[in-house]
Tab-separated table of C-alpha atoms in Angstrom:
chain	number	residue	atom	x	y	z
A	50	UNK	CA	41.541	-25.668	-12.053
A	51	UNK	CA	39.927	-27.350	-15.180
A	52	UNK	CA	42.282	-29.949	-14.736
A	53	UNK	CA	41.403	-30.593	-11.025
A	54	UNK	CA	37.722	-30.775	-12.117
A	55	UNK	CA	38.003	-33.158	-14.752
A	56	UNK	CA	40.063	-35.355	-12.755
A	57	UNK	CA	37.651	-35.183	-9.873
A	58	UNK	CA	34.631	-36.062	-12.349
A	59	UNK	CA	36.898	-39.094	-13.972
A	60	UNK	CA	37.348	-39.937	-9.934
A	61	UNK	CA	33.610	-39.827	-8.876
A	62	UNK	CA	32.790	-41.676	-12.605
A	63	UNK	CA	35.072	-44.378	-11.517
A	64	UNK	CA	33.622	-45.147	-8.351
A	65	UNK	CA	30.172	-45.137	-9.703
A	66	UNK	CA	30.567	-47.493	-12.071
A	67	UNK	CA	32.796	-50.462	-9.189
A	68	UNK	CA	29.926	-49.740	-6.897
A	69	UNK	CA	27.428	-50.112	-9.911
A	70	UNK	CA	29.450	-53.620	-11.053
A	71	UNK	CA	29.761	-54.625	-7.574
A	72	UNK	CA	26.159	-54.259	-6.265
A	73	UNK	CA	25.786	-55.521	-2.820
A	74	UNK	CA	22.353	-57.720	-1.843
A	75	UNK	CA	20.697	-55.467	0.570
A	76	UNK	CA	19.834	-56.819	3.896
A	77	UNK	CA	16.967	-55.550	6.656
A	78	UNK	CA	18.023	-56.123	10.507
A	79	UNK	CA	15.567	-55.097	13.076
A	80	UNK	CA	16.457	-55.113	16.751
A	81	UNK	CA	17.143	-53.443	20.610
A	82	UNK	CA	18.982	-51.685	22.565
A	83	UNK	CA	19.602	-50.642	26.265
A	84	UNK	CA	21.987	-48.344	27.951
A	85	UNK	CA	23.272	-45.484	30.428
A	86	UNK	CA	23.415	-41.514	28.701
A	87	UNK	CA	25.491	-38.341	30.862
A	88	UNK	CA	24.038	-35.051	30.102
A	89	UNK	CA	24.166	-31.402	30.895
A	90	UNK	CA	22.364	-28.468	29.276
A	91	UNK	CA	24.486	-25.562	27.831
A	92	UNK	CA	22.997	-22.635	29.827
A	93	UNK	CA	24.155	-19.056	28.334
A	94	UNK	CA	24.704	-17.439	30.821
A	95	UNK	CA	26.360	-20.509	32.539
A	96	UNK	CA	25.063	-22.487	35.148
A	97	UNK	CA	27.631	-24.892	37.063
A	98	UNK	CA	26.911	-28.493	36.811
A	99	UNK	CA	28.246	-32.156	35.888
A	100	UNK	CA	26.931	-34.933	34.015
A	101	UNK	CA	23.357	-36.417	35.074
A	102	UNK	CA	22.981	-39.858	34.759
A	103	UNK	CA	20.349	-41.488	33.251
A	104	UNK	CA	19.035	-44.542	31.134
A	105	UNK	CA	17.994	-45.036	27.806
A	106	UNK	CA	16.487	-47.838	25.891
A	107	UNK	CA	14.315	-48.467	22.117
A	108	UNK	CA	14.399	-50.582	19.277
A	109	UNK	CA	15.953	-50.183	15.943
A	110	UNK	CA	16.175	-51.099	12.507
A	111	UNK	CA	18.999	-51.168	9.723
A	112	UNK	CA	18.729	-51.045	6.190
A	113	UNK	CA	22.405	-52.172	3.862
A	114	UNK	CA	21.901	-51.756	0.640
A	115	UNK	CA	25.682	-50.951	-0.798
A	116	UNK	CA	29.186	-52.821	1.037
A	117	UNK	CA	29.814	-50.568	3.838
A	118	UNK	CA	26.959	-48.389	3.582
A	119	UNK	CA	23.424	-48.459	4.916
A	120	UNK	CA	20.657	-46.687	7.348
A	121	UNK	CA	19.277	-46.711	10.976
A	122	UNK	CA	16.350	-45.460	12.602
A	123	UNK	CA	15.774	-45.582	15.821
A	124	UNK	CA	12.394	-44.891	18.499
A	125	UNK	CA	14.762	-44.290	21.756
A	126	UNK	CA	12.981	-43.980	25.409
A	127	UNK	CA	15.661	-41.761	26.427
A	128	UNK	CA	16.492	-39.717	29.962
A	129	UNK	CA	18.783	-36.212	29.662
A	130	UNK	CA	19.006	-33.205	31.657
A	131	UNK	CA	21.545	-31.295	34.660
A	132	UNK	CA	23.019	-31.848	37.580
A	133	UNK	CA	23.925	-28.476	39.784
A	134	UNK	CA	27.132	-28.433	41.643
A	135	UNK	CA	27.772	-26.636	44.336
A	136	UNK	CA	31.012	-24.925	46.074
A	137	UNK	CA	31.135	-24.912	49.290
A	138	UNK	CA	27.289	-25.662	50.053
A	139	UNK	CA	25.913	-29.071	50.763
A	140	UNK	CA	23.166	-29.085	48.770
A	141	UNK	CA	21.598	-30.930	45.711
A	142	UNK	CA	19.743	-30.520	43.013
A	143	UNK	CA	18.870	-32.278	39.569
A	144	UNK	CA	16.354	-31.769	36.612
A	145	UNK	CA	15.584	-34.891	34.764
A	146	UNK	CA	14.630	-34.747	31.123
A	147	UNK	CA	12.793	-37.452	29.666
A	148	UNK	CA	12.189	-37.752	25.752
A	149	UNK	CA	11.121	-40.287	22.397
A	150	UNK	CA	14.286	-39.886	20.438
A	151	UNK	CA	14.002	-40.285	16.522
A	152	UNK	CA	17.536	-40.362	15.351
A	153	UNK	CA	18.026	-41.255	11.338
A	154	UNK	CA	21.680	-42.388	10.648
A	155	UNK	CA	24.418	-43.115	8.158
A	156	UNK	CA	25.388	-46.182	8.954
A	157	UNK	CA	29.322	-46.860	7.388
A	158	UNK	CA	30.560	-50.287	8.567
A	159	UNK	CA	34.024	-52.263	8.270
A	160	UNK	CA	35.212	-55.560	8.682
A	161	UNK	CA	34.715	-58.973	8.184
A	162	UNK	CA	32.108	-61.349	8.286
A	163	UNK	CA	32.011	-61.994	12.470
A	164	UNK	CA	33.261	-58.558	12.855
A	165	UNK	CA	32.139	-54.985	12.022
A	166	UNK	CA	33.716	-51.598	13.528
A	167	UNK	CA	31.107	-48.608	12.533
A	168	UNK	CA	30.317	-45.292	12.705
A	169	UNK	CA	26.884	-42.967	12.345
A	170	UNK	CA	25.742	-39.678	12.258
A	171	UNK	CA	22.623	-38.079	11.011
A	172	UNK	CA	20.058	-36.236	12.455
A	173	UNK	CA	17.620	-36.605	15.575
A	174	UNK	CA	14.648	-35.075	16.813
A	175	UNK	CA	12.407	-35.808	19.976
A	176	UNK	CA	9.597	-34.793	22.405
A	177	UNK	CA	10.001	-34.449	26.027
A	178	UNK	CA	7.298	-36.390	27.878
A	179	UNK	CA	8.307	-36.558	31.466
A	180	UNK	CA	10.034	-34.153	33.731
A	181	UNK	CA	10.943	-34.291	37.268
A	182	UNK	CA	13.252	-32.280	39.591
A	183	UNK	CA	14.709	-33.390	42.849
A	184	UNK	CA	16.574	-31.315	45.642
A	185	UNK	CA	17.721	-31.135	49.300
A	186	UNK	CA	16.295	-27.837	49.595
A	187	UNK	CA	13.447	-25.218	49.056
A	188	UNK	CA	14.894	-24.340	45.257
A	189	UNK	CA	11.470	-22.525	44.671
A	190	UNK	CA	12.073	-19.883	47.126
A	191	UNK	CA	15.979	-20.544	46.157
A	192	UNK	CA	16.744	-16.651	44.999
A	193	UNK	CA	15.544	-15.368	48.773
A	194	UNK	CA	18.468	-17.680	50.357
A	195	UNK	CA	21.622	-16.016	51.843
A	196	UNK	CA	24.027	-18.488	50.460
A	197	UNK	CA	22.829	-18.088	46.989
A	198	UNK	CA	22.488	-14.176	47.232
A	199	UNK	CA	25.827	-13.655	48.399
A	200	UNK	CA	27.368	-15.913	45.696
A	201	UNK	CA	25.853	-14.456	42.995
A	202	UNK	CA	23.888	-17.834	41.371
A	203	UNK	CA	21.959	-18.350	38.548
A	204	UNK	CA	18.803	-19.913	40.688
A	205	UNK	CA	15.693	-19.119	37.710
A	206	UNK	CA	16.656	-22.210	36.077
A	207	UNK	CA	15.225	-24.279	39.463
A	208	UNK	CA	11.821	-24.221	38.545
A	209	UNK	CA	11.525	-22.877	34.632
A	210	UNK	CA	9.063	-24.726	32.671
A	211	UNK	CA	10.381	-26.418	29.373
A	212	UNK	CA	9.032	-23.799	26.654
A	213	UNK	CA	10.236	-26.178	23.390
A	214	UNK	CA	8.893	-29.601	24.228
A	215	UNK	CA	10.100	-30.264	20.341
A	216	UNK	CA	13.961	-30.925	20.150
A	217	UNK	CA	16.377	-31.678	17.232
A	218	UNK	CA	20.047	-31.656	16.949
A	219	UNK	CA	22.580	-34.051	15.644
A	220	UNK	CA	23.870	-37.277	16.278
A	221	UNK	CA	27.269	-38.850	16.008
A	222	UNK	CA	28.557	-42.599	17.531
A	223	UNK	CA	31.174	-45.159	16.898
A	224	UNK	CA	30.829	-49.083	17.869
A	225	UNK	CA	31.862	-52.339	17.102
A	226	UNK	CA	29.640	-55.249	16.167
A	227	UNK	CA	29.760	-59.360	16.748
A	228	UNK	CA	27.945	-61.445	14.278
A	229	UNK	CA	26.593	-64.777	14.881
A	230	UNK	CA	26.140	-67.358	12.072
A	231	UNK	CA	22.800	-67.453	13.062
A	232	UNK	CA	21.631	-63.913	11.501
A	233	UNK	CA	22.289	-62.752	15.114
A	234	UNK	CA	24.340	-59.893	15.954
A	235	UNK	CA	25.179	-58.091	19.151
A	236	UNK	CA	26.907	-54.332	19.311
A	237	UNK	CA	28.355	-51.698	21.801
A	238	UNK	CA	28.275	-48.187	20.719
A	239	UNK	CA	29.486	-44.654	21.850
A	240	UNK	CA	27.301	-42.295	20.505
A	241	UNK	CA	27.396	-38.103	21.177
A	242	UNK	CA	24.138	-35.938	20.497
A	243	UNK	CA	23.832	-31.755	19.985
A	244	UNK	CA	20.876	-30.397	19.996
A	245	UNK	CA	20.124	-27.695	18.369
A	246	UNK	CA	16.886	-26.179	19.955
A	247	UNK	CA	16.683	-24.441	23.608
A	248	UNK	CA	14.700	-26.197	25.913
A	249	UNK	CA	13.926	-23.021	28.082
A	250	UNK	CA	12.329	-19.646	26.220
A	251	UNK	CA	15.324	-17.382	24.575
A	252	UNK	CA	13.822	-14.201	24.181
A	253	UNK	CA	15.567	-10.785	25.140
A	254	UNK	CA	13.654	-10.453	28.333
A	255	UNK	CA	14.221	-14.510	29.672
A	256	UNK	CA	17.168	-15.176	31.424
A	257	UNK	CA	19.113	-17.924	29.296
A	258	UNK	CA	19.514	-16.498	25.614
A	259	UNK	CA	20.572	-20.202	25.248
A	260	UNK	CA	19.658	-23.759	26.571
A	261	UNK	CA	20.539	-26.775	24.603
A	262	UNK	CA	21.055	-30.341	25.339
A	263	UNK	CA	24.268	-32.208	25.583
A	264	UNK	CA	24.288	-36.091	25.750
A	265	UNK	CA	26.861	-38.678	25.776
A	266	UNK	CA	25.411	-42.247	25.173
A	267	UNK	CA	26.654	-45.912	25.886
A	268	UNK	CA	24.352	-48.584	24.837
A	269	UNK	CA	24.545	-52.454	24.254
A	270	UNK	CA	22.339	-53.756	21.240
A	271	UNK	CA	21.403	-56.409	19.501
A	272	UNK	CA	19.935	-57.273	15.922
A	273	UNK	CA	18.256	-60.059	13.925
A	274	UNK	CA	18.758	-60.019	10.615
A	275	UNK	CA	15.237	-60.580	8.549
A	276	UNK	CA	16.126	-60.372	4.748
């Protein structure tokens, strides 16, 4: 075991000092970015749905300051929430979500000099500013309806009121990037997001202990590099 620390010290030593000798010139990039997200909630107990669709769209900037290795933050006009589905009933219903996303990521890069594959993670916390809900049928009377009495369904969630408007969770995307010789760059990411907060009330007495958002995120950006 002593052995195994000391070598991992001499290890961790070693890299220090190439990254120290081979100090990269940091560079600032601001820029934009526009795309499509899917998301659900996870309802405990369960609610059965499919993706929503929605849109998403803010600016960002990117800090390098070591080879491979720099920062992002992000202020992201982004759309989430749930889609129902239904077995054997024709109807329709959808919640839609909107927030300002704040994500803060670890940017790790690779590649050459007109080419970069990535990938970031970090956190990412928001406020919901928008909601809106649209059906084919009465959902606020839904729980006095035959078809969803006899089937057992979950129909509270139709017209709860967000209780956390403050959300967090965590962040995690992978992309490739095209660089101009003109300090231009353009980039198409894959990113998932957790959160980590209900967005209904959890107490004992409420009727989802849990209610999270789930997001999957395709986005076209593009940066300027300004230092």
């Amino acid at each position: 075991m002593r052995r195994f620390i000391t070598l991992a010290i001499s290890i961790i030593a070693g890299c220090a000092l190439s990254w120290a000798q081979t100090h990269y010139e940091g560079n600032i990039s601001v820029g934009a970015k526009g795309g499509v997200t899917m998301s659900r909630l996870q309802f405990n107990p369960g609610v059965p749905q499919s993706f929503l669709q929605g849109m998403m769209m803010g600016v960002t900037a990117r800090y390098i300051e070591e080879k491979h290795f720099g920062i992002i933050a992000e202020v992201n006009f982004e759309q989430r929430g749930w889609k129902e589905k239904f077995e054997d009933m024709d109807y329709a219903y959808q919640r839609r979500l909107t927030y300002i996303q704040i994500p803060v990521l670890t940017h790790i890069y690779f590649g050459s000099n007109k080419f970069h594959g990535y990938f970031n993670a970090g956190p990412e916390a928001g406020f919901l500013i928008a909601e809106s809900t649209s059906a084919n049928f009465d959902y606020e009377h839904a729980g006095e309806m035959p078809e969803f009495i006899t089937a057992n369904r979950q129909t509270q969630q139709f017209t709860l009121k967000p209780k956390n408007k403050f959300d967090y969770g965590i962040s995690a995307g992978m992309g490739m990037e095209f660089i101009s010789r003109n300090k231009s760059s353009f980039n198409l990411e894959g990113r998932f997001y957790y959160g980590l907060r209900d967005v209904f009330s959890n107490r004992k007495t409420d009727t989802f202990a849990g209610s999270s958002s789930m997001s999957i995120m395709l986005t076209l950006g593009y940066h300027y590099r300004v230092k």
